[in-house]
């Protein structure tokens, strides 16, 4: 659009106001009230129903072309809550029930537990890992060498 075919911006209106020029004279005629009234003087007919169209089915409406969105594409779609995960190692979105570490029952945690503590077998001594000490070796580390 050329600069002569538009509505003047605020800076142009200010520069027209200073020498006492009429800003209405600088507006393109297509934006004036007379042009608007002449355009819609005859009225606009409503669009007929699809049954009355002349070229029915000759120009089918095609789907929009696929646009590539900016950014990295998603690796997978969002799954529903009750749908199993794609990978078996991932947790589900369904709420998990807590298990008490004191009484081993589900539904509460250790801080709110009112049951007695379940006795367990004493833990067996684990085999020590890593490099054996050089000073004061014990019999177990001597066996490892």
PDB file of C-alpha atoms in Angstrom:
ATOM      1  CA  UNK A   1       0.000   0.000   0.000  1.00  0.00           C
ATOM      2  CA  UNK A   2       1.414   3.382  -0.926  1.00  0.00           C
ATOM      3  CA  UNK A   3       1.879   6.078   1.692  1.00  0.00           C
ATOM      4  CA  UNK A   4      -0.646   8.276  -0.114  1.00  0.00           C
ATOM      5  CA  UNK A   5      -3.393   5.612   0.289  1.00  0.00           C
ATOM      6  CA  UNK A   6      -3.791   5.437   4.039  1.00  0.00           C
ATOM      7  CA  UNK A   7      -4.897   7.166   7.207  1.00  0.00           C
ATOM      8  CA  UNK A   8      -2.185   9.484   8.581  1.00  0.00           C
ATOM      9  CA  UNK A   9      -0.406   8.266  11.710  1.00  0.00           C
ATOM     10  CA  UNK A  10      -0.202  10.243  14.944  1.00  0.00           C
ATOM     11  CA  UNK A  11       3.087  11.917  14.025  1.00  0.00           C
ATOM     12  CA  UNK A  12       1.687  13.007  10.667  1.00  0.00           C
ATOM     13  CA  UNK A  13      -1.455  14.375  12.337  1.00  0.00           C
ATOM     14  CA  UNK A  14       0.690  16.385  14.756  1.00  0.00           C
ATOM     15  CA  UNK A  15       2.721  17.836  11.894  1.00  0.00           C
ATOM     16  CA  UNK A  16      -0.517  18.729  10.045  1.00  0.00           C
ATOM     17  CA  UNK A  17      -1.988  20.381  13.135  1.00  0.00           C
ATOM     18  CA  UNK A  18       0.961  22.755  13.621  1.00  0.00           C
ATOM     19  CA  UNK A  19       0.450  24.744  10.350  1.00  0.00           C
ATOM     20  CA  UNK A  20      -3.378  24.556  10.851  1.00  0.00           C
ATOM     21  CA  UNK A  21      -3.986  22.106   7.987  1.00  0.00           C
ATOM     22  CA  UNK A  22      -7.104  19.914   7.903  1.00  0.00           C
ATOM     23  CA  UNK A  23      -6.129  16.245   8.500  1.00  0.00           C
ATOM     24  CA  UNK A  24      -9.367  15.065   6.857  1.00  0.00           C
ATOM     25  CA  UNK A  25      -8.033  16.208   3.466  1.00  0.00           C
ATOM     26  CA  UNK A  26      -5.026  13.852   3.786  1.00  0.00           C
ATOM     27  CA  UNK A  27      -7.120  10.708   4.402  1.00  0.00           C
ATOM     28  CA  UNK A  28      -7.563   8.486   1.332  1.00  0.00           C
ATOM     29  CA  UNK A  29     -11.126   8.687  -0.092  1.00  0.00           C
ATOM     30  CA  UNK A  30     -11.718   4.933   0.362  1.00  0.00           C
ATOM     31  CA  UNK A  31     -11.611   5.424   4.167  1.00  0.00           C
ATOM     32  CA  UNK A  32     -14.203   8.213   4.213  1.00  0.00           C
ATOM     33  CA  UNK A  33     -17.863   7.877   5.185  1.00  0.00           C
ATOM     34  CA  UNK A  34     -19.126   8.585   1.663  1.00  0.00           C
ATOM     35  CA  UNK A  35     -17.190   5.602   0.244  1.00  0.00           C
ATOM     36  CA  UNK A  36     -18.540   3.337   2.997  1.00  0.00           C
ATOM     37  CA  UNK A  37     -22.131   4.390   2.341  1.00  0.00           C
ATOM     38  CA  UNK A  38     -21.708   3.951  -1.436  1.00  0.00           C
ATOM     39  CA  UNK A  39     -20.298   0.440  -0.941  1.00  0.00           C
ATOM     40  CA  UNK A  40     -23.202  -0.827   1.180  1.00  0.00           C
ATOM     41  CA  UNK A  41     -26.021   1.259  -0.386  1.00  0.00           C
ATOM     42  CA  UNK A  42     -27.362  -1.663  -2.432  1.00  0.00           C
ATOM     43  CA  UNK A  43     -27.134  -4.114   0.453  1.00  0.00           C
ATOM     44  CA  UNK A  44     -25.594  -7.558   0.646  1.00  0.00           C
ATOM     45  CA  UNK A  45     -27.589 -10.652  -0.267  1.00  0.00           C
ATOM     46  CA  UNK A  46     -27.332 -13.605   2.115  1.00  0.00           C
ATOM     47  CA  UNK A  47     -25.514 -16.701   0.918  1.00  0.00           C
ATOM     48  CA  UNK A  48     -27.821 -19.487  -0.322  1.00  0.00           C
ATOM     49  CA  UNK A  49     -27.905 -22.914   1.276  1.00  0.00           C
ATOM     50  CA  UNK A  50     -25.611 -25.654  -0.134  1.00  0.00           C
ATOM     51  CA  UNK A  51     -28.591 -27.191  -1.962  1.00  0.00           C
ATOM     52  CA  UNK A  52     -28.872 -24.074  -4.135  1.00  0.00           C
ATOM     53  CA  UNK A  53     -25.176 -23.823  -5.057  1.00  0.00           C
ATOM     54  CA  UNK A  54     -24.405 -23.998  -8.772  1.00  0.00           C
ATOM     55  CA  UNK A  55     -21.107 -25.908  -8.607  1.00  0.00           C
ATOM     56  CA  UNK A  56     -21.922 -28.351  -5.851  1.00  0.00           C
ATOM     57  CA  UNK A  57     -19.070 -30.812  -5.323  1.00  0.00           C
ATOM     58  CA  UNK A  58     -16.901 -29.464  -8.154  1.00  0.00           C
ATOM     59  CA  UNK A  59     -14.544 -27.563  -5.872  1.00  0.00           C
ATOM     60  CA  UNK A  60     -14.225 -29.643  -2.701  1.00  0.00           C
ATOM     61  CA  UNK A  61     -12.754 -28.004   0.360  1.00  0.00           C
ATOM     62  CA  UNK A  62      -9.360 -29.547   1.000  1.00  0.00           C
ATOM     63  CA  UNK A  63      -7.772 -29.837   4.449  1.00  0.00           C
ATOM     64  CA  UNK A  64      -5.155 -27.307   5.412  1.00  0.00           C
ATOM     65  CA  UNK A  65      -1.581 -28.110   4.558  1.00  0.00           C
ATOM     66  CA  UNK A  66       0.465 -29.386   7.469  1.00  0.00           C
ATOM     67  CA  UNK A  67       2.544 -26.597   8.961  1.00  0.00           C
ATOM     68  CA  UNK A  68       5.753 -27.360  10.779  1.00  0.00           C
ATOM     69  CA  UNK A  69       5.652 -25.754  14.202  1.00  0.00           C
ATOM     70  CA  UNK A  70       8.779 -24.108  15.595  1.00  0.00           C
ATOM     71  CA  UNK A  71      10.865 -25.942  18.154  1.00  0.00           C
ATOM     72  CA  UNK A  72      11.827 -29.526  18.728  1.00  0.00           C
ATOM     73  CA  UNK A  73       9.037 -32.026  17.953  1.00  0.00           C
ATOM     74  CA  UNK A  74       7.607 -34.185  20.734  1.00  0.00           C
ATOM     75  CA  UNK A  75       8.893 -37.733  20.941  1.00  0.00           C
ATOM     76  CA  UNK A  76       5.530 -39.239  21.853  1.00  0.00           C
ATOM     77  CA  UNK A  77       1.925 -38.280  22.413  1.00  0.00           C
ATOM     78  CA  UNK A  78       0.319 -37.581  25.773  1.00  0.00           C
ATOM     79  CA  UNK A  79      -1.354 -40.729  27.077  1.00  0.00           C
ATOM     80  CA  UNK A  80      -4.605 -40.952  29.020  1.00  0.00           C
ATOM     81  CA  UNK A  81      -4.637 -41.670  32.757  1.00  0.00           C
ATOM     82  CA  UNK A  82      -5.898 -45.240  32.424  1.00  0.00           C
ATOM     83  CA  UNK A  83      -3.722 -46.025  29.385  1.00  0.00           C
ATOM     84  CA  UNK A  84      -0.618 -48.155  30.039  1.00  0.00           C
ATOM     85  CA  UNK A  85       2.745 -46.428  29.563  1.00  0.00           C
ATOM     86  CA  UNK A  86       4.788 -47.089  26.448  1.00  0.00           C
ATOM     87  CA  UNK A  87       7.752 -48.151  28.556  1.00  0.00           C
ATOM     88  CA  UNK A  88       7.230 -50.628  31.404  1.00  0.00           C
ATOM     89  CA  UNK A  89       9.775 -48.839  33.619  1.00  0.00           C
ATOM     90  CA  UNK A  90       7.801 -45.581  33.686  1.00  0.00           C
ATOM     91  CA  UNK A  91       5.346 -44.926  36.505  1.00  0.00           C
ATOM     92  CA  UNK A  92       1.659 -44.591  35.784  1.00  0.00           C
ATOM     93  CA  UNK A  93      -0.286 -41.381  36.285  1.00  0.00           C
ATOM     94  CA  UNK A  94      -2.719 -43.129  38.627  1.00  0.00           C
ATOM     95  CA  UNK A  95      -2.164 -42.329  42.319  1.00  0.00           C
ATOM     96  CA  UNK A  96       0.063 -44.781  44.155  1.00  0.00           C
ATOM     97  CA  UNK A  97      -0.790 -46.003  47.652  1.00  0.00           C
ATOM     98  CA  UNK A  98       1.783 -45.463  50.389  1.00  0.00           C
ATOM     99  CA  UNK A  99       3.362 -48.356  52.275  1.00  0.00           C
ATOM    100  CA  UNK A 100       4.393 -47.976  55.899  1.00  0.00           C
ATOM    101  CA  UNK A 101       8.047 -48.815  56.588  1.00  0.00           C
ATOM    102  CA  UNK A 102       7.138 -49.674  60.201  1.00  0.00           C
ATOM    103  CA  UNK A 103       4.343 -52.279  59.841  1.00  0.00           C
ATOM    104  CA  UNK A 104       4.541 -52.907  56.043  1.00  0.00           C
ATOM    105  CA  UNK A 105       0.818 -52.180  55.511  1.00  0.00           C
ATOM    106  CA  UNK A 106      -0.513 -50.041  52.677  1.00  0.00           C
ATOM    107  CA  UNK A 107      -2.487 -46.836  53.113  1.00  0.00           C
ATOM    108  CA  UNK A 108      -0.373 -44.874  55.607  1.00  0.00           C
ATOM    109  CA  UNK A 109       3.221 -43.921  56.365  1.00  0.00           C
ATOM    110  CA  UNK A 110       5.559 -44.414  59.324  1.00  0.00           C
ATOM    111  CA  UNK A 111       4.848 -41.036  60.982  1.00  0.00           C
ATOM    112  CA  UNK A 112       1.105 -41.762  61.281  1.00  0.00           C
ATOM    113  CA  UNK A 113       1.458 -45.497  62.066  1.00  0.00           C
ATOM    114  CA  UNK A 114      -0.394 -46.777  65.172  1.00  0.00           C
ATOM    115  CA  UNK A 115       0.647 -50.426  64.818  1.00  0.00           C
ATOM    116  CA  UNK A 116       3.582 -52.131  66.473  1.00  0.00           C
ATOM    117  CA  UNK A 117       6.851 -52.389  64.637  1.00  0.00           C
ATOM    118  CA  UNK A 118       7.380 -55.626  62.717  1.00  0.00           C
ATOM    119  CA  UNK A 119      10.585 -57.374  63.777  1.00  0.00           C
ATOM    120  CA  UNK A 120      12.914 -58.382  61.005  1.00  0.00           C
ATOM    121  CA  UNK A 121      15.855 -60.722  60.787  1.00  0.00           C
ATOM    122  CA  UNK A 122      19.164 -58.987  61.491  1.00  0.00           C
ATOM    123  CA  UNK A 123      20.823 -57.941  58.260  1.00  0.00           C
ATOM    124  CA  UNK A 124      23.605 -60.201  57.053  1.00  0.00           C
ATOM    125  CA  UNK A 125      27.034 -58.653  56.792  1.00  0.00           C
ATOM    126  CA  UNK A 126      27.669 -57.505  53.266  1.00  0.00           C
ATOM    127  CA  UNK A 127      30.865 -58.251  51.435  1.00  0.00           C
ATOM    128  CA  UNK A 128      33.062 -55.185  51.416  1.00  0.00           C
ATOM    129  CA  UNK A 129      33.778 -53.683  48.040  1.00  0.00           C
ATOM    130  CA  UNK A 130      36.719 -51.758  46.766  1.00  0.00           C
ATOM    131  CA  UNK A 131      40.456 -51.924  47.141  1.00  0.00           C
ATOM    132  CA  UNK A 132      41.666 -53.650  50.328  1.00  0.00           C
ATOM    133  CA  UNK A 133      43.562 -51.496  52.830  1.00  0.00           C
ATOM    134  CA  UNK A 134      47.368 -51.721  52.755  1.00  0.00           C
ATOM    135  CA  UNK A 135      47.909 -51.165  56.480  1.00  0.00           C
ATOM    136  CA  UNK A 136      46.581 -53.562  59.103  1.00  0.00           C
ATOM    137  CA  UNK A 137      44.808 -56.040  56.788  1.00  0.00           C
ATOM    138  CA  UNK A 138      42.203 -58.238  58.435  1.00  0.00           C
ATOM    139  CA  UNK A 139      41.847 -61.942  57.562  1.00  0.00           C
ATOM    140  CA  UNK A 140      39.035 -61.290  55.086  1.00  0.00           C
ATOM    141  CA  UNK A 141      41.090 -58.864  53.005  1.00  0.00           C
ATOM    142  CA  UNK A 142      44.027 -61.267  53.010  1.00  0.00           C
ATOM    143  CA  UNK A 143      41.701 -63.921  51.487  1.00  0.00           C
ATOM    144  CA  UNK A 144      40.732 -61.528  48.699  1.00  0.00           C
ATOM    145  CA  UNK A 145      44.370 -61.076  47.637  1.00  0.00           C
TER     146      UNK A 145
END
